Amino acid sequence: MKKLQVVFMLALIVAVSNQSFAQAAGPASSQSAAPDLSKAPFRNPALPIEQRVNDLVSRMTLEEKV
């Protein structure tokens, strides 16, 4: 019985932690509006690959690059 209580408490702590983290991050819609990338240079197949890659990489965050 004691083991079940410990497991339940750990599950509760994890659930509360995840909920707190999700609230701190905020919903994606509350962040600034995403720019229209439909005409971004990295999407233009007529441009040289190097120019397209440089444009795409310059738009990426450090986390995305990792």
PDB file of N, CA and C in Angstrom:
ATOM      1  N   MET A   1       0.828  -1.186   0.000  1.00  0.00           N
ATOM      2  CA  MET A   1       0.000   0.000   0.000  1.00  0.00           C
ATOM      3  C   MET A   1       0.878   1.257   0.000  1.00  0.00           C
ATOM      4  N   LYS A   2       1.934   1.248   0.786  1.00  0.00           N
ATOM      5  CA  LYS A   2       2.832   2.394   0.864  1.00  0.00           C
ATOM      6  C   LYS A   2       3.485   2.651  -0.498  1.00  0.00           C
ATOM      7  N   LYS A   3       3.838   1.584  -1.212  1.00  0.00           N
ATOM      8  CA  LYS A   3       4.461   1.697  -2.519  1.00  0.00           C
ATOM      9  C   LYS A   3       3.498   2.353  -3.513  1.00  0.00           C
ATOM     10  N   LEU A   4       2.240   1.989  -3.440  1.00  0.00           N
ATOM     11  CA  LEU A   4       1.221   2.562  -4.318  1.00  0.00           C
ATOM     12  C   LEU A   4       1.064   4.061  -4.046  1.00  0.00           C
ATOM     13  N   GLN A   5       1.120   4.457  -2.791  1.00  0.00           N
ATOM     14  CA  GLN A   5       1.018   5.868  -2.443  1.00  0.00           C
ATOM     15  C   GLN A   5       2.202   6.663  -2.997  1.00  0.00           C
ATOM     16  N   VAL A   6       3.386   6.090  -2.926  1.00  0.00           N
ATOM     17  CA  VAL A   6       4.587   6.753  -3.438  1.00  0.00           C
ATOM     18  C   VAL A   6       4.486   6.916  -4.950  1.00  0.00           C
ATOM     19  N   VAL A   7       4.062   5.875  -5.635  1.00  0.00           N
ATOM     20  CA  VAL A   7       3.911   5.932  -7.090  1.00  0.00           C
ATOM     21  C   VAL A   7       2.860   6.977  -7.463  1.00  0.00           C
ATOM     22  N   PHE A   8       1.768   7.007  -6.742  1.00  0.00           N
ATOM     23  CA  PHE A   8       0.715   7.987  -7.018  1.00  0.00           C
ATOM     24  C   PHE A   8       1.232   9.405  -6.809  1.00  0.00           C
ATOM     25  N   MET A   9       1.969   9.636  -5.730  1.00  0.00           N
ATOM     26  CA  MET A   9       2.509  10.965  -5.456  1.00  0.00           C
ATOM     27  C   MET A   9       3.497  11.391  -6.533  1.00  0.00           C
ATOM     28  N   LEU A  10       4.337  10.482  -6.982  1.00  0.00           N
ATOM     29  CA  LEU A  10       5.290  10.803  -8.050  1.00  0.00           C
ATOM     30  C   LEU A  10       4.555  11.139  -9.350  1.00  0.00           C
ATOM     31  N   ALA A  11       3.530  10.372  -9.663  1.00  0.00           N
ATOM     32  CA  ALA A  11       2.745  10.646 -10.869  1.00  0.00           C
ATOM     33  C   ALA A  11       2.065  12.003 -10.765  1.00  0.00           C
ATOM     34  N   LEU A  12       1.569  12.339  -9.598  1.00  0.00           N
ATOM     35  CA  LEU A  12       0.929  13.629  -9.386  1.00  0.00           C
ATOM     36  C   LEU A  12       1.933  14.770  -9.539  1.00  0.00           C
ATOM     37  N   ILE A  13       3.113  14.604  -8.992  1.00  0.00           N
ATOM     38  CA  ILE A  13       4.158  15.628  -9.108  1.00  0.00           C
ATOM     39  C   ILE A  13       4.550  15.836 -10.570  1.00  0.00           C
ATOM     40  N   VAL A  14       4.710  14.747 -11.301  1.00  0.00           N
ATOM     41  CA  VAL A  14       5.055  14.847 -12.723  1.00  0.00           C
ATOM     42  C   VAL A  14       3.947  15.552 -13.491  1.00  0.00           C
ATOM     43  N   ALA A  15       2.702  15.202 -13.221  1.00  0.00           N
ATOM     44  CA  ALA A  15       1.577  15.821 -13.924  1.00  0.00           C
ATOM     45  C   ALA A  15       1.504  17.315 -13.636  1.00  0.00           C
ATOM     46  N   VAL A  16       1.692  17.698 -12.388  1.00  0.00           N
ATOM     47  CA  VAL A  16       1.645  19.114 -12.021  1.00  0.00           C
ATOM     48  C   VAL A  16       2.828  19.857 -12.640  1.00  0.00           C
ATOM     49  N   SER A  17       3.984  19.237 -12.652  1.00  0.00           N
ATOM     50  CA  SER A  17       5.167  19.865 -13.251  1.00  0.00           C
ATOM     51  C   SER A  17       4.959  20.094 -14.740  1.00  0.00           C
ATOM     52  N   ASN A  18       4.424  19.106 -15.425  1.00  0.00           N
ATOM     53  CA  ASN A  18       4.168  19.248 -16.865  1.00  0.00           C
ATOM     54  C   ASN A  18       3.159  20.346 -17.130  1.00  0.00           C
ATOM     55  N   GLN A  19       2.124  20.423 -16.324  1.00  0.00           N
ATOM     56  CA  GLN A  19       1.097  21.455 -16.495  1.00  0.00           C
ATOM     57  C   GLN A  19       1.700  22.836 -16.254  1.00  0.00           C
ATOM     58  N   SER A  20       2.528  22.959 -15.233  1.00  0.00           N
ATOM     59  CA  SER A  20       3.161  24.246 -14.936  1.00  0.00           C
ATOM     60  C   SER A  20       4.084  24.663 -16.068  1.00  0.00           C
ATOM     61  N   PHE A  21       4.831  23.721 -16.608  1.00  0.00           N
ATOM     62  CA  PHE A  21       5.735  24.020 -17.717  1.00  0.00           C
ATOM     63  C   PHE A  21       4.957  24.453 -18.945  1.00  0.00           C
ATOM     64  N   ALA A  22       3.853  23.782 -19.242  1.00  0.00           N
ATOM     65  CA  ALA A  22       3.039  24.125 -20.406  1.00  0.00           C
ATOM     66  C   ALA A  22       2.447  25.519 -20.259  1.00  0.00           C
ATOM     67  N   GLN A  23       2.025  25.877 -19.067  1.00  0.00           N
ATOM     68  CA  GLN A  23       1.469  27.211 -18.843  1.00  0.00           C
ATOM     69  C   GLN A  23       2.546  28.273 -18.944  1.00  0.00           C
ATOM     70  N   ALA A  24       3.747  27.969 -18.461  1.00  0.00           N
ATOM     71  CA  ALA A  24       4.843  28.938 -18.528  1.00  0.00           C
ATOM     72  C   ALA A  24       5.251  29.186 -19.967  1.00  0.00           C
ATOM     73  N   ALA A  25       5.227  28.129 -20.780  1.00  0.00           N
ATOM     74  CA  ALA A  25       5.604  28.271 -22.187  1.00  0.00           C
ATOM     75  C   ALA A  25       4.543  29.043 -22.942  1.00  0.00           C
ATOM     76  N   GLY A  26       3.302  28.911 -22.513  1.00  0.00           N
ATOM     77  CA  GLY A  26       2.207  29.622 -23.170  1.00  0.00           C
ATOM     78  C   GLY A  26       1.809  28.937 -24.457  1.00  0.00           C
ATOM     79  N   PRO A  27       0.594  29.177 -24.906  1.00  0.00           N
ATOM     80  CA  PRO A  27       0.163  28.577 -26.159  1.00  0.00           C
ATOM     81  C   PRO A  27       0.878  29.215 -27.341  1.00  0.00           C
ATOM     82  N   ALA A  28       1.053  28.462 -28.397  1.00  0.00           N
ATOM     83  CA  ALA A  28       1.764  28.944 -29.574  1.00  0.00           C
ATOM     84  C   ALA A  28       1.072  30.163 -30.173  1.00  0.00           C
ATOM     85  N   SER A  29      -0.250  30.243 -30.049  1.00  0.00           N
ATOM     86  CA  SER A  29      -0.975  31.357 -30.645  1.00  0.00           C
ATOM     87  C   SER A  29      -0.729  32.670 -29.916  1.00  0.00           C
ATOM     88  N   SER A  30      -0.248  32.618 -28.680  1.00  0.00           N
ATOM     89  CA  SER A  30       0.007  33.847 -27.943  1.00  0.00           C
ATOM     90  C   SER A  30       1.345  34.466 -28.327  1.00  0.00           C
ATOM     91  N   GLN A  31       2.178  33.696 -29.004  1.00  0.00           N
ATOM     92  CA  GLN A  31       3.446  34.232 -29.449  1.00  0.00           C
ATOM     93  C   GLN A  31       3.195  35.129 -30.650  1.00  0.00           C
ATOM     94  N   SER A  32       4.208  35.891 -31.021  1.00  0.00           N
ATOM     95  CA  SER A  32       4.040  36.797 -32.148  1.00  0.00           C
ATOM     96  C   SER A  32       3.624  36.011 -33.386  1.00  0.00           C
ATOM     97  N   ALA A  33       2.847  36.655 -34.226  1.00  0.00           N
ATOM     98  CA  ALA A  33       2.339  35.997 -35.424  1.00  0.00           C
ATOM     99  C   ALA A  33       3.505  35.560 -36.300  1.00  0.00           C
ATOM    100  N   ALA A  34       3.411  34.367 -36.818  1.00  0.00           N
ATOM    101  CA  ALA A  34       4.461  33.838 -37.683  1.00  0.00           C
ATOM    102  C   ALA A  34       4.478  34.607 -38.999  1.00  0.00           C
ATOM    103  N   PRO A  35       5.663  34.952 -39.469  1.00  0.00           N
ATOM    104  CA  PRO A  35       5.739  35.678 -40.738  1.00  0.00           C
ATOM    105  C   PRO A  35       5.326  34.779 -41.904  1.00  0.00           C
ATOM    106  N   ASP A  36       4.880  35.398 -42.958  1.00  0.00           N
ATOM    107  CA  ASP A  36       4.501  34.657 -44.159  1.00  0.00           C
ATOM    108  C   ASP A  36       5.784  34.238 -44.876  1.00  0.00           C
ATOM    109  N   LEU A  37       6.057  32.955 -44.891  1.00  0.00           N
ATOM    110  CA  LEU A  37       7.287  32.442 -45.492  1.00  0.00           C
ATOM    111  C   LEU A  37       7.060  31.872 -46.888  1.00  0.00           C
ATOM    112  N   SER A  38       5.891  32.077 -47.438  1.00  0.00           N
ATOM    113  CA  SER A  38       5.589  31.485 -48.738  1.00  0.00           C
ATOM    114  C   SER A  38       6.500  32.016 -49.847  1.00  0.00           C
ATOM    115  N   LYS A  39       7.029  33.220 -49.682  1.00  0.00           N
ATOM    116  CA  LYS A  39       7.912  33.793 -50.704  1.00  0.00           C
ATOM    117  C   LYS A  39       9.336  33.967 -50.190  1.00  0.00           C
ATOM    118  N   ALA A  40       9.667  33.267 -49.134  1.00  0.00           N
ATOM    119  CA  ALA A  40      11.012  33.350 -48.568  1.00  0.00           C
ATOM    120  C   ALA A  40      12.021  32.776 -49.560  1.00  0.00           C
ATOM    121  N   PRO A  41      13.231  33.328 -49.576  1.00  0.00           N
ATOM    122  CA  PRO A  41      14.247  32.837 -50.521  1.00  0.00           C
ATOM    123  C   PRO A  41      14.532  31.339 -50.415  1.00  0.00           C
ATOM    124  N   PHE A  42      14.463  30.770 -49.213  1.00  0.00           N
ATOM    125  CA  PHE A  42      14.767  29.343 -49.088  1.00  0.00           C
ATOM    126  C   PHE A  42      13.739  28.462 -49.789  1.00  0.00           C
ATOM    127  N   ARG A  43      12.584  29.015 -50.140  1.00  0.00           N
ATOM    128  CA  ARG A  43      11.553  28.249 -50.845  1.00  0.00           C
ATOM    129  C   ARG A  43      11.607  28.436 -52.355  1.00  0.00           C
ATOM    130  N   ASN A  44      12.507  29.273 -52.829  1.00  0.00           N
ATOM    131  CA  ASN A  44      12.583  29.574 -54.251  1.00  0.00           C
ATOM    132  C   ASN A  44      13.568  28.624 -54.935  1.00  0.00           C
ATOM    133  N   PRO A  45      13.068  27.649 -55.699  1.00  0.00           N
ATOM    134  CA  PRO A  45      13.963  26.681 -56.337  1.00  0.00           C
ATOM    135  C   PRO A  45      14.825  27.290 -57.438  1.00  0.00           C
ATOM    136  N   ALA A  46      14.521  28.502 -57.882  1.00  0.00           N
ATOM    137  CA  ALA A  46      15.323  29.142 -58.923  1.00  0.00           C
ATOM    138  C   ALA A  46      16.628  29.708 -58.367  1.00  0.00           C
ATOM    139  N   LEU A  47      16.703  29.905 -57.065  1.00  0.00           N
ATOM    140  CA  LEU A  47      17.912  30.450 -56.451  1.00  0.00           C
ATOM    141  C   LEU A  47      18.947  29.350 -56.244  1.00  0.00           C
ATOM    142  N   PRO A  48      20.218  29.733 -56.170  1.00  0.00           N
ATOM    143  CA  PRO A  48      21.266  28.734 -55.901  1.00  0.00           C
ATOM    144  C   PRO A  48      21.068  28.102 -54.518  1.00  0.00           C
ATOM    145  N   ILE A  49      21.440  26.856 -54.409  1.00  0.00           N
ATOM    146  CA  ILE A  49      21.288  26.107 -53.148  1.00  0.00           C
ATOM    147  C   ILE A  49      21.968  26.834 -51.996  1.00  0.00           C
ATOM    148  N   GLU A  50      23.171  27.342 -52.199  1.00  0.00           N
ATOM    149  CA  GLU A  50      23.898  28.001 -51.120  1.00  0.00           C
ATOM    150  C   GLU A  50      23.114  29.198 -50.581  1.00  0.00           C
ATOM    151  N   GLN A  51      22.518  29.971 -51.455  1.00  0.00           N
ATOM    152  CA  GLN A  51      21.729  31.132 -51.021  1.00  0.00           C
ATOM    153  C   GLN A  51      20.492  30.682 -50.257  1.00  0.00           C
ATOM    154  N   ARG A  52      19.850  29.605 -50.713  1.00  0.00           N
ATOM    155  CA  ARG A  52      18.655  29.087 -50.041  1.00  0.00           C
ATOM    156  C   ARG A  52      19.001  28.556 -48.655  1.00  0.00           C
ATOM    157  N   VAL A  53      20.103  27.819 -48.570  1.00  0.00           N
ATOM    158  CA  VAL A  53      20.532  27.257 -47.284  1.00  0.00           C
ATOM    159  C   VAL A  53      20.893  28.371 -46.312  1.00  0.00           C
ATOM    160  N   ASN A  54      21.645  29.363 -46.783  1.00  0.00           N
ATOM    161  CA  ASN A  54      22.027  30.480 -45.907  1.00  0.00           C
ATOM    162  C   ASN A  54      20.799  31.208 -45.382  1.00  0.00           C
ATOM    163  N   ASP A  55      19.800  31.405 -46.239  1.00  0.00           N
ATOM    164  CA  ASP A  55      18.575  32.072 -45.792  1.00  0.00           C
ATOM    165  C   ASP A  55      17.850  31.240 -44.740  1.00  0.00           C
ATOM    166  N   LEU A  56      17.712  29.961 -44.996  1.00  0.00           N
ATOM    167  CA  LEU A  56      17.008  29.088 -44.056  1.00  0.00           C
ATOM    168  C   LEU A  56      17.726  29.027 -42.713  1.00  0.00           C
ATOM    169  N   VAL A  57      19.027  28.834 -42.733  1.00  0.00           N
ATOM    170  CA  VAL A  57      19.794  28.726 -41.486  1.00  0.00           C
ATOM    171  C   VAL A  57      19.738  30.042 -40.708  1.00  0.00           C
ATOM    172  N   SER A  58      19.726  31.167 -41.408  1.00  0.00           N
ATOM    173  CA  SER A  58      19.671  32.454 -40.713  1.00  0.00           C
ATOM    174  C   SER A  58      18.337  32.658 -39.986  1.00  0.00           C
ATOM    175  N   ARG A  59      17.296  31.953 -40.404  1.00  0.00           N
ATOM    176  CA  ARG A  59      15.979  32.078 -39.783  1.00  0.00           C
ATOM    177  C   ARG A  59      15.796  31.121 -38.607  1.00  0.00           C
ATOM    178  N   MET A  60      16.672  30.135 -38.469  1.00  0.00           N
ATOM    179  CA  MET A  60      16.532  29.111 -37.440  1.00  0.00           C
ATOM    180  C   MET A  60      17.056  29.586 -36.097  1.00  0.00           C
ATOM    181  N   THR A  61      16.425  29.110 -35.032  1.00  0.00           N
ATOM    182  CA  THR A  61      16.921  29.386 -33.681  1.00  0.00           C
ATOM    183  C   THR A  61      18.068  28.438 -33.386  1.00  0.00           C
ATOM    184  N   LEU A  62      18.789  28.714 -32.326  1.00  0.00           N
ATOM    185  CA  LEU A  62      19.886  27.844 -31.928  1.00  0.00           C
ATOM    186  C   LEU A  62      19.387  26.435 -31.634  1.00  0.00           C
ATOM    187  N   GLU A  63      18.229  26.319 -30.976  1.00  0.00           N
ATOM    188  CA  GLU A  63      17.677  25.008 -30.652  1.00  0.00           C
ATOM    189  C   GLU A  63      17.332  24.233 -31.916  1.00  0.00           C
ATOM    190  N   GLU A  64      16.807  24.926 -32.924  1.00  0.00           N
ATOM    191  CA  GLU A  64      16.488  24.254 -34.178  1.00  0.00           C
ATOM    192  C   GLU A  64      17.742  23.777 -34.883  1.00  0.00           C
ATOM    193  N   LYS A  65      18.808  24.543 -34.785  1.00  0.00           N
ATOM    194  CA  LYS A  65      20.063  24.156 -35.425  1.00  0.00           C
ATOM    195  C   LYS A  65      20.680  22.940 -34.733  1.00  0.00           C
ATOM    196  N   VAL A  66      20.519  22.868 -33.443  1.00  0.00           N
ATOM    197  CA  VAL A  66      21.080  21.734 -32.692  1.00  0.00           C
ATOM    198  C   VAL A  66      20.274  20.502 -33.019  1.00  0.00           C
TER     199      VAL A  66
END
